[in-house]
Coordinates of C-alpha atoms in Angstrom, one line a residue:
M14 CA 0.1 0.1 0.1
S15 CA 2.1 3.6 -0.7
W16 CA 0.1 7.1 -0.9
G17 CA 2.0 7.6 -4.0
T18 CA -0.2 5.5 -6.1
E19 CA -3.2 5.6 -4.3
L20 CA -4.2 9.1 -3.0
W21 CA -1.8 11.1 -5.8
D22 CA -4.7 13.1 -6.0
Q23 CA -5.1 14.3 -2.1
F24 CA -2.4 16.7 -2.0
D25 CA -4.5 18.5 0.5
S26 CA -5.9 15.9 2.8
L27 CA -1.8 14.3 3.0
D28 CA -0.7 18.2 4.3
K29 CA -3.9 17.9 7.2
H30 CA -3.4 14.5 7.7
T31 CA 0.6 14.8 8.9
Q32 CA -0.6 18.4 10.9
W33 CA -3.0 16.1 12.6
G34 CA -0.5 13.5 13.3
I35 CA 2.0 16.3 14.6
D36 CA -0.7 17.8 16.3
F37 CA -1.5 14.5 18.3
L38 CA 2.6 13.9 19.0
E39 CA 2.5 17.2 21.2
R40 CA -0.3 16.6 22.3
Y41 CA 1.1 13.7 24.0
A42 CA 4.1 15.4 25.0
K43 CA 2.4 17.8 27.0
F44 CA 0.4 15.2 28.6
V45 CA 3.7 13.2 29.2
K46 CA 5.0 16.6 30.4
E47 CA 1.9 17.2 33.2
R48 CA 3.0 13.7 34.5
I49 CA 5.7 13.9 35.1
E50 CA 5.0 17.3 37.3
I51 CA 2.7 14.9 39.3
E52 CA 5.6 12.8 40.1
Q53 CA 7.9 15.7 41.4
N54 CA 5.0 17.5 43.3
Y55 CA 3.9 13.8 44.9
A56 CA 7.7 13.3 45.5
K57 CA 7.6 16.2 47.6
Q58 CA 5.0 16.3 49.2
L59 CA 5.9 12.8 50.6
R60 CA 9.2 14.1 51.5
N61 CA 7.5 17.1 53.6
L62 CA 5.4 14.4 54.9
V63 CA 8.4 12.4 56.4
K64 CA 10.2 15.9 57.3
K65 CA 6.7 16.9 59.5
Y66 CA 6.4 13.5 61.7
C67 CA 10.6 12.9 61.8
P68 CA 11.2 13.3 65.6
K69 CA 12.9 17.0 66.2
R70 CA 15.8 16.4 67.9
S71 CA 16.1 19.9 69.3
S72 CA 12.4 19.4 71.6
K73 CA 13.2 18.6 75.7
D74 CA 10.5 15.7 75.0
E75 CA 12.1 13.4 73.7
E76 CA 9.6 9.6 72.9
P77 CA 11.9 6.9 74.1
R78 CA 13.1 4.5 72.6
F79 CA 9.8 1.9 71.7
T80 CA 10.1 -0.2 69.0
S81 CA 7.1 1.0 67.8
C82 CA 8.5 3.7 67.4
I83 CA 11.6 2.9 65.7
A84 CA 9.5 0.8 63.3
F85 CA 8.1 3.9 62.6
F86 CA 11.3 5.6 62.1
N87 CA 12.1 3.1 59.6
I88 CA 9.0 3.5 58.3
L89 CA 9.5 7.4 57.2
N90 CA 13.1 5.8 56.3
E91 CA 11.0 3.9 53.6
L92 CA 8.9 6.5 52.5
N93 CA 12.1 9.0 52.0
D94 CA 13.7 6.8 49.6
Y95 CA 10.0 6.0 47.9
A96 CA 10.2 9.7 47.1
G97 CA 13.3 8.8 46.1
Q98 CA 11.8 6.8 43.0
R99 CA 9.1 8.8 42.5
E100 CA 11.6 11.4 41.3
V101 CA 13.7 9.2 39.5
V102 CA 10.5 8.4 37.9
A103 CA 9.9 11.9 37.0
E104 CA 14.1 12.5 36.0
E105 CA 13.7 9.2 33.0
M106 CA 10.4 10.6 32.0
A107 CA 11.9 13.3 31.6
H108 CA 14.9 12.2 29.8
R109 CA 14.1 9.5 28.1
V110 CA 10.3 10.5 26.5
Y111 CA 9.7 13.9 26.9
G112 CA 13.1 15.2 25.7
E113 CA 12.9 13.1 22.7
L114 CA 9.5 13.9 22.1
M115 CA 10.2 17.6 22.0
R116 CA 13.1 17.0 19.6
Y117 CA 10.9 14.7 17.4
A118 CA 8.6 16.9 17.2
H119 CA 11.0 19.5 15.8
D120 CA 13.0 16.9 13.1
L121 CA 9.1 16.2 12.2
K122 CA 8.2 19.7 11.2
T123 CA 11.4 20.9 9.8
E124 CA 10.4 17.0 7.3
R125 CA 7.4 17.8 6.9
K126 CA 7.5 21.2 5.9
M127 CA 10.6 20.1 3.0
H128 CA 8.6 17.6 1.2
L129 CA 5.4 19.4 1.6
Q130 CA 7.2 22.3 -0.8
E131 CA 8.8 19.9 -2.9
G132 CA 5.0 18.7 -3.5
R133 CA 4.1 22.4 -3.8
K134 CA 7.0 23.1 -6.2
A135 CA 6.5 19.9 -8.7
Q136 CA 2.4 21.7 -8.2
Q137 CA 3.6 24.7 -9.7
Y138 CA 5.6 23.5 -12.7
L139 CA 3.5 21.4 -14.0
D140 CA 0.6 24.3 -14.1
M141 CA 3.0 26.3 -15.7
C142 CA 3.8 23.7 -18.9
W143 CA -0.2 23.3 -19.0
K144 CA -1.0 27.3 -19.7
Q145 CA 2.3 26.5 -22.1
M146 CA 0.8 24.1 -23.9
D147 CA -2.7 26.4 -24.1
N148 CA -1.2 28.9 -24.9
S149 CA 0.2 27.5 -28.1
K150 CA -2.8 25.5 -28.7
K151 CA -5.1 28.8 -28.6
K152 CA -2.4 30.3 -30.7
F153 CA -2.3 27.7 -33.6
E154 CA -6.5 27.7 -33.0
R155 CA -6.3 31.4 -33.9
E156 CA -4.0 31.4 -36.6
C157 CA -5.9 28.6 -38.4
R158 CA -9.1 30.9 -38.8
E159 CA -7.6 33.7 -39.9
A160 CA -5.7 31.2 -42.5
E161 CA -9.6 29.9 -43.5
K162 CA -10.1 33.9 -43.5
A163 CA -7.6 34.2 -46.1
Q164 CA -8.6 31.7 -47.9
Q165 CA -11.7 32.7 -48.6
S166 CA -11.0 36.3 -49.3
Y167 CA -9.4 34.5 -52.4
E168 CA -11.6 32.3 -53.2
R169 CA -14.1 35.5 -53.3
L170 CA -12.0 37.4 -55.1
D171 CA -10.2 34.7 -57.7
N172 CA -14.5 33.9 -58.8
D173 CA -15.2 38.0 -59.1
T174 CA -14.4 39.0 -63.1
N175 CA -14.1 42.3 -61.6
A176 CA -11.3 42.0 -58.9
T177 CA -7.9 43.0 -61.0
K178 CA -5.2 40.7 -61.0
A179 CA -2.9 42.2 -58.5
D180 CA -5.9 41.9 -56.0
V181 CA -5.9 38.7 -56.6
E182 CA -2.4 38.1 -56.4
K183 CA -2.2 40.0 -52.7
A184 CA -4.8 37.9 -51.4
K185 CA -3.2 35.0 -53.1
Q186 CA 0.4 35.3 -50.5
Q187 CA -1.9 36.2 -48.1
L188 CA -3.1 33.2 -48.1
N189 CA 0.0 31.7 -48.6
L190 CA 1.5 33.2 -45.3
R191 CA -1.2 33.0 -42.9
T192 CA -1.5 28.6 -43.9
H193 CA 2.3 29.0 -43.5
M194 CA 2.2 30.8 -39.9
A195 CA -0.8 28.0 -39.2
D196 CA 1.8 25.0 -39.8
E197 CA 4.6 26.8 -37.6
N198 CA 1.6 27.0 -34.2
K199 CA 0.5 23.8 -35.5
N200 CA 3.8 22.4 -35.3
E201 CA 4.3 24.6 -31.5
Y202 CA 1.7 22.7 -30.0
A203 CA 2.3 19.5 -31.1
A204 CA 5.6 19.8 -29.2
Q205 CA 3.9 21.0 -25.7
L206 CA 1.0 18.9 -25.9
Q207 CA 4.4 16.4 -26.1
N208 CA 6.0 18.4 -23.2
F209 CA 3.0 18.6 -21.3
N210 CA 2.3 14.7 -22.0
G211 CA 5.7 14.0 -20.8
E212 CA 5.6 16.4 -17.3
Q213 CA 2.0 15.2 -16.7
H214 CA 3.6 11.4 -16.9
K215 CA 6.8 12.1 -15.1
H216 CA 4.9 14.3 -12.5
F217 CA 2.3 11.9 -11.1
Y218 CA 4.2 8.2 -11.7
V219 CA 7.5 9.7 -10.4
V220 CA 7.7 13.3 -9.2
I221 CA 4.2 13.1 -6.7
P222 CA 4.7 9.1 -6.1
Q223 CA 8.0 10.1 -4.9
I224 CA 7.1 13.1 -2.5
Y225 CA 4.7 11.0 -1.4
K226 CA 6.4 8.4 -0.4
Q227 CA 8.5 9.8 1.5
L228 CA 5.5 11.4 3.9
Q229 CA 4.4 7.7 4.2
E230 CA 7.9 7.0 5.4
M231 CA 8.3 10.3 7.8
D232 CA 4.0 9.4 9.1
E233 CA 5.1 6.1 9.6
R234 CA 8.0 7.0 11.8
R235 CA 5.9 9.0 13.9
T236 CA 4.1 6.1 14.4
V237 CA 7.0 4.1 15.4
K238 CA 8.5 6.7 17.7
L239 CA 4.7 7.7 19.6
S240 CA 5.0 3.4 20.2
E241 CA 8.7 3.8 21.6
C242 CA 7.9 6.3 24.1
Y243 CA 4.5 4.5 25.1
R244 CA 7.0 2.1 25.5
G245 CA 9.7 4.3 27.3
F246 CA 6.3 5.6 29.9
A247 CA 5.9 2.7 31.3
D248 CA 9.5 1.1 31.7
S249 CA 10.7 4.5 33.9
E250 CA 7.1 3.2 35.8
R251 CA 8.3 -0.6 35.6
K252 CA 12.4 -0.1 36.0
V253 CA 11.8 1.2 39.8
I254 CA 9.4 -1.3 40.3
P255 CA 11.9 -3.8 42.1
I256 CA 13.1 -1.0 44.4
I257 CA 10.0 0.1 45.2
S258 CA 9.1 -3.3 46.3
K259 CA 12.2 -3.8 48.8
C260 CA 11.7 -0.1 50.4
L261 CA 8.0 -1.6 51.5
E262 CA 9.2 -4.5 52.0
G263 CA 11.6 -3.0 54.3
M264 CA 8.2 -1.1 55.6
I265 CA 6.7 -4.7 56.5
L266 CA 9.8 -5.9 58.2
A267 CA 9.7 -2.7 60.3
A268 CA 6.0 -3.6 60.9
K269 CA 7.5 -6.8 62.0
S270 CA 9.7 -5.6 64.5
V271 CA 7.5 -4.2 66.9
D272 CA 7.6 -6.3 69.9
E273 CA 5.2 -5.4 72.4
R274 CA 6.2 -7.6 75.1
R275 CA 10.1 -5.4 74.6
D276 CA 7.8 -2.2 74.6
S277 CA 6.1 -3.4 78.1
Q278 CA 9.6 -4.4 80.1
M279 CA 11.3 -0.6 78.7
V280 CA 8.2 0.9 80.4
V281 CA 9.1 -1.3 83.8
D282 CA 12.3 -0.4 83.2
S283 CA 11.8 3.7 83.0
F284 CA 8.8 3.4 85.8
K285 CA 9.8 1.3 88.3
S286 CA 10.3 2.1 91.1
G287 CA 12.4 -0.7 93.2
F288 CA 10.3 -0.8 96.4
E289 CA 7.5 -3.6 97.4
P290 CA 4.2 -2.3 97.7
P291 CA 3.1 -0.9 101.2
G292 CA 1.2 -4.5 104.3
D293 CA -2.1 -4.3 105.9
F294 CA -2.4 -1.4 108.0
P295 CA -2.2 -2.6 111.7
F296 CA -5.9 -2.7 113.8
E297 CA -5.2 0.3 116.4
D298 CA -7.3 -0.7 120.0
Y299 CA -8.7 2.2 121.0
S300 CA -11.0 0.5 123.6
Q301 CA -7.6 -0.6 125.8
H302 CA -6.1 3.3 125.7
I303 CA -3.2 1.6 124.4
Y304 CA -1.0 3.5 121.6
R305 CA 1.5 2.5 119.3
T306 CA 4.9 3.7 118.8
I307 CA 5.6 6.3 116.4
S308 CA 8.8 4.8 115.7
D309 CA 7.5 2.3 113.4
G310 CA 5.8 4.8 111.1
T311 CA 8.3 7.3 111.0
I312 CA 11.0 4.2 109.8
S313 CA 8.4 3.5 107.2
A314 CA 8.0 7.1 106.4
S315 CA 11.0 7.7 105.8
K316 CA 12.0 4.7 103.8
Q317 CA 9.0 5.7 101.5
E318 CA 10.7 9.3 101.3
S319 CA 13.9 8.3 100.9
G320 CA 12.3 5.2 98.5
K321 CA 10.3 8.4 96.0
M322 CA 14.5 9.8 96.2
D323 CA 15.9 6.4 94.7
A324 CA 12.4 6.1 92.7
K325 CA 13.8 9.8 90.7
T326 CA 17.3 9.4 90.7
T327 CA 16.3 6.0 88.8
V328 CA 13.7 7.6 86.7
G329 CA 16.5 10.0 85.4
K330 CA 18.9 7.6 84.3
A331 CA 16.7 5.5 83.2
K332 CA 16.0 8.7 80.4
G333 CA 18.8 9.2 79.7
K334 CA 19.8 6.1 78.3
L335 CA 16.0 5.5 76.8
W336 CA 16.4 8.0 73.6
L337 CA 16.3 6.9 70.0
F338 CA 19.7 8.1 69.3
G339 CA 22.7 9.3 71.5
K340 CA 24.3 12.5 71.1
K341 CA 27.8 11.9 69.8
P342 CA 30.1 15.3 71.3
K343 CA 31.9 17.1 69.3
G344 CA 35.7 16.1 69.0
P345 CA 38.9 17.5 67.0
A346 CA 39.5 16.9 64.2
L347 CA 41.1 14.0 63.3
E348 CA 44.1 13.3 61.0
D349 CA 42.5 10.3 59.1
F350 CA 38.8 11.7 58.8
S351 CA 37.1 9.6 60.9
H352 CA 35.4 12.5 62.7
L353 CA 33.7 13.5 58.8
P354 CA 30.9 11.0 56.6
P355 CA 32.6 8.4 54.6
E356 CA 31.7 10.5 51.6
Q357 CA 33.3 13.6 53.0
R358 CA 36.3 12.1 53.9
R359 CA 36.5 9.9 50.9
K360 CA 36.5 13.8 49.0
K361 CA 39.0 15.3 52.0
L362 CA 41.4 11.6 51.6
Q363 CA 41.6 11.6 47.7
Q364 CA 42.3 15.7 47.8
R365 CA 45.1 15.4 50.5
I366 CA 46.4 12.2 48.3
D367 CA 46.6 14.3 45.1
E368 CA 48.2 17.5 46.5
L369 CA 50.7 14.4 48.1
N370 CA 51.6 13.2 44.2
R371 CA 51.4 16.7 43.5
E372 CA 54.1 17.8 45.6
L373 CA 56.0 14.1 45.2
Q374 CA 55.8 14.8 41.7
K375 CA 57.6 18.8 42.0
E376 CA 59.8 16.9 44.4
S377 CA 61.2 14.5 42.0
D378 CA 61.5 17.1 38.7
Q379 CA 63.5 19.0 41.2
K380 CA 66.0 15.6 42.5
D381 CA 65.8 14.7 38.1
A382 CA 67.0 19.0 38.0
L383 CA 69.4 18.7 40.7
N384 CA 71.2 15.7 39.3
K385 CA 71.8 16.8 36.1
M386 CA 73.1 20.2 38.2
K387 CA 75.2 17.4 39.2
D388 CA 76.9 15.5 36.3
V389 CA 76.5 19.3 34.5
Y390 CA 79.2 20.0 38.3
E391 CA 80.9 16.8 37.8
K392 CA 82.0 17.1 34.3
N393 CA 82.9 20.8 34.2
P394 CA 84.2 21.3 37.3
Q395 CA 85.0 25.0 36.5
M396 CA 80.6 26.2 36.9
G397 CA 80.1 24.5 40.0
D398 CA 80.6 22.7 43.1
P399 CA 79.3 19.5 43.0
G400 CA 79.4 19.1 46.8
S401 CA 77.9 22.3 47.0
L402 CA 74.4 19.9 45.8
Q403 CA 74.4 16.9 48.7
P404 CA 72.6 18.3 51.1
K405 CA 69.8 19.6 48.5
L406 CA 69.6 16.2 47.5
A407 CA 69.7 14.5 50.5
E408 CA 66.6 16.8 51.7
T409 CA 65.1 16.0 48.9
M410 CA 65.2 12.1 49.0
N411 CA 64.0 12.4 52.3
N412 CA 61.1 15.0 51.3
I413 CA 60.1 11.7 48.6
D414 CA 60.6 8.9 51.4
R415 CA 58.1 11.0 53.8
L416 CA 55.6 11.9 50.3
R417 CA 55.5 8.1 49.7
M418 CA 54.8 7.3 53.5
E419 CA 51.8 10.1 53.8
I420 CA 50.7 8.6 50.4
H421 CA 50.7 5.6 51.1
K422 CA 49.0 6.2 54.6
N423 CA 46.8 7.9 53.4
E424 CA 46.1 5.5 50.1
A425 CA 45.2 3.0 53.6
W426 CA 42.4 4.8 54.4
L427 CA 41.2 5.8 51.4
S428 CA 40.7 2.4 50.4
E429 CA 39.1 1.6 54.0
V430 CA 36.6 4.3 53.1
E431 CA 35.8 3.3 49.9
G432 CA 35.4 -0.6 51.1
K433 CA 33.3 0.7 53.3
T434 CA 30.9 2.5 51.0
G435 CA 30.8 0.4 48.1
G436 CA 29.0 -2.2 50.8
R437 CA 26.2 0.2 51.1
G438 CA 22.8 -0.6 50.0
D439 CA 22.6 -0.9 46.0
R440 CA 19.3 -0.2 45.8
R441 CA 18.8 3.5 46.6
H442 CA 20.4 4.0 43.8
S443 CA 18.8 7.6 43.3
S444 CA 17.2 8.5 46.4
D445 CA 20.9 8.6 48.3
I446 CA 20.6 12.3 47.8
N447 CA 18.2 12.8 50.5
H448 CA 18.6 9.8 52.0
L449 CA 19.0 10.5 55.0
V450 CA 16.1 12.1 57.0
T451 CA 15.9 14.8 59.8
Q452 CA 15.1 12.3 62.2
G453 CA 18.8 12.0 62.4
R454 CA 21.9 12.1 61.2
E455 CA 24.4 9.9 61.9
S456 CA 28.4 10.1 61.9
P457 CA 30.8 7.1 60.4
E458 CA 30.7 5.4 63.9
G459 CA 26.9 5.1 63.8
S460 CA 25.8 7.7 66.6
Y461 CA 23.7 10.5 66.4
T462 CA 25.4 13.5 65.8
D463 CA 23.9 17.8 65.7
D464 CA 26.9 19.1 63.1
A465 CA 25.0 20.2 60.2
N466 CA 27.8 20.4 58.4
Q467 CA 28.6 16.6 58.8
E468 CA 25.4 15.6 57.8
V469 CA 26.3 13.5 54.4
R470 CA 24.7 14.8 51.4
G471 CA 23.9 13.8 47.8
P472 CA 25.4 16.5 45.4
P473 CA 23.2 19.2 44.1
Q474 CA 21.7 18.6 40.7
Q475 CA 23.3 21.1 38.4
H476 CA 21.7 22.7 35.2
G477 CA 24.6 24.0 34.7
H478 CA 27.7 22.8 33.3
H479 CA 30.6 21.7 36.2
S480 CA 34.1 22.9 35.4
E481 CA 35.6 19.7 35.2
F482 CA 33.7 19.8 32.0
D483 CA 35.1 22.3 31.0
D484 CA 38.8 21.7 31.8
E485 CA 37.4 18.4 29.7
F486 CA 36.3 20.5 27.0
E487 CA 39.4 22.4 26.5
D488 CA 41.7 19.4 26.5
D489 CA 39.5 17.4 23.7
D490 CA 39.2 18.4 20.3
P491 CA 36.5 20.7 18.9
L492 CA 32.7 19.0 19.0
P493 CA 31.9 17.9 15.2
A494 CA 28.9 19.7 13.4
I495 CA 26.0 17.6 13.2
G496 CA 24.0 19.8 10.8
H497 CA 23.2 23.5 11.0
C498 CA 20.8 26.6 11.9
K499 CA 19.4 29.4 11.5
A500 CA 18.8 32.4 13.8
I501 CA 15.5 33.4 13.5
Y502 CA 15.3 36.1 16.2
P503 CA 18.6 38.1 17.9
F504 CA 20.5 36.9 20.5
D505 CA 22.4 39.2 22.5
G506 CA 24.1 36.4 24.9
H507 CA 24.7 38.3 28.1
N508 CA 25.0 35.4 30.6
E509 CA 28.2 32.7 30.5
G510 CA 28.2 30.2 28.3
T511 CA 25.7 31.8 26.0
L512 CA 26.3 32.9 22.2
A513 CA 24.6 35.5 20.6
M514 CA 23.9 35.6 17.3
K515 CA 22.6 38.5 14.5
E516 CA 19.6 37.5 13.0
G517 CA 19.3 35.0 9.9
E518 CA 23.1 34.2 11.1
V519 CA 24.5 30.5 10.0
L520 CA 25.4 28.8 12.9
Y521 CA 27.1 24.8 13.2
I522 CA 25.4 22.7 15.3
I523 CA 27.3 20.8 17.4
E524 CA 24.7 19.0 20.3
E525 CA 21.0 19.2 20.3
D526 CA 18.3 20.5 22.0
K527 CA 18.4 17.8 25.8
G528 CA 15.2 18.7 26.5
D529 CA 15.8 22.2 28.7
G530 CA 15.7 24.6 25.1
W531 CA 19.1 25.3 24.1
T532 CA 21.4 23.9 21.9
R533 CA 24.8 24.0 21.6
A534 CA 26.4 26.0 17.9
R535 CA 29.6 26.5 17.5
R536 CA 30.4 29.4 14.5
Q537 CA 32.6 29.3 11.6
N538 CA 35.5 31.3 13.4
G539 CA 35.9 28.3 16.1
E540 CA 33.9 29.9 19.4
E541 CA 31.1 27.7 21.1
G542 CA 27.9 28.3 22.9
Y543 CA 24.3 27.6 23.9
V544 CA 21.0 29.6 22.3
P545 CA 17.6 29.4 22.3
T546 CA 15.8 26.4 20.2
S547 CA 12.9 28.5 19.4
Y548 CA 14.9 31.7 18.4
I549 CA 16.9 29.2 15.2
D550 CA 15.5 26.8 13.2
V551 CA 17.8 23.5 12.8
T552 CA 18.7 21.6 10.1
L553 CA 20.4 18.0 11.3
E554 CA 22.2 15.9 9.3
K555 CA 19.8 12.4 8.2
N556 CA 23.9 10.6 9.1
S557 CA 24.1 12.6 12.5
K558 CA 19.9 12.0 13.9
G559 CA 21.0 9.4 15.9
S560 CA 24.0 10.8 18.2

C-alpha cells in the first residue's frame, strides 16, 4: 500500500493528516509533561510529610526508644526512599520520553515542511507546462481561423471578374502567409502538447509518488516513535518497581519488628521504683487506750521518702539512656578524617592524596634537575662544586620518602573508606541524595551528631556546566558538527556559556537540545556556546540525527 499510487490526487488531505500527526505527538508530549509534574509534586509532598513527622532533635520531650517508635522511624526512612524513586520516575520520563518527543517533533516539522514544499513546486511546474501548452493551442486555433479567412477572401476575389490581377495576387500571398504561420503554430502546439504529456506522466508517476512515499515514511516513523515513547513511559515506572518493592518490604519488616513485650518491659524499666507495695494497716484498738509507738511509722515514712528519692533518680537515669539516639560530643578534627561522613572523608583523603602526588612530582622533578646539575658540575668543575648540591639532594630524597609514606598511609585510609561505602545498599541508586531524613544524622561510627556540616549529603542537581567538564572540553578536540541552523531572531548572549547571534546568521550545530530549551552551536571562527532552540531553525544531517 503506497500513498503515491493510491492517493495521487489527495495532496491537501495528506497535508492535513501530517499536521494532525504532529499535533497528536505534541499533545502526547504535553500529557507526559503533566505526568512528570504530578510525580515531582507527589515526591515533594512525601518528603515534606516525612520531614514533618520525623523526631525533632531540638525538642526536650524525646520519645523513648520503643520498638513501635523505631519501626515508625524506619517506615519514614523507607517512605523517603520511595519518594526518591518517584523522582527517578519523573527524571526518566523527562529525559527518555518528553525530551525525545520535543526534539523529534521539531525534526518532524522541518521534514514535513520540506516535503510539502517539494510537492507544491512540482505542482507549480506542471501548471506552468499546462499554461504553455494551452497558449500554443489557442495560438494555433487563432492562426487556423485567420488562414480560413484568407482562403475565403482569395477564392472570392479569384471568382470575381471585376477584381484586378494585383488584388488576386495579393490575396494569394496573404493566404500563403497565413497557411505557413498556421503550420508553424501547429508544430509548436504539437511539441508543447508532447512536452506537457511527458511532464504530466512524470509528475503523477514519478515525482508525486516519491514525495508521497517520503511523507508516508515520515508518518510511519512518527507512529513508531510514539510506540517507543509509550514503551519508555511504562519502562520508566517498571524500572523502579523492584526498588519500590524493597522499600515496601522494609516497611513490612519494620512492622514485624514491633515487640509489645519488649515495649512493656521498657516501660517497666523506665518507671520502676524498686520498692515493695505497702503492707496492711494494723488494727488499732482504741478501746484499751493503748497507743502504738510512732517509731515504726517514722521508719516507714523515712523509707518511703528515700524510696521516692531513689525512684526519681532511677527514672532520671533511665530516661537518659532510653533516647532513640545518643548524642556524640564534637571532637577535634582527626588526621584520617574519621570524624567526617564517609563520602566527605573520601573526598578529603582524595584531595590530600592528589596534593601529595603533586608535591611528590615536584620533588621528583627537583631531584632530577639536581642530578643533572650535579652531572654538569662533575663534567665541568669550573661551573660549580658538585658537593654543594649534596645537602639539597639529601633533603629532597627525605622529602620524597616522607611524601611516599604519607601517600601510602592516606591510600590505606581511602581503601578502607571505599571498602565501607562500596558495601552499602545497592538498591538506593537515586535517592542517596536525600537518604538522611531529619529524624537524625549519624556519624560514621553510628552515633547521632548535631553538626549539620557533618551530615551526608549528595551532590545537588545542576543544569549548568561543571568546571571539570569545561576542562575536558578544553583538552579534547572540538565536537563535530551534526547540522546547521539559521537564527530566526537575534540573541544578545549576555549570560556565561551562551553565544550571541544576529538574525539570519548561520551556525553549526554540535549538540542537540536535551529538552531544556538550549542548543549548543559554533561559529565558523570556532566560538561555541548555547543558544535558545526557539530562536533558531535547525537542520540536522540525516546520518547524525541519532547521535
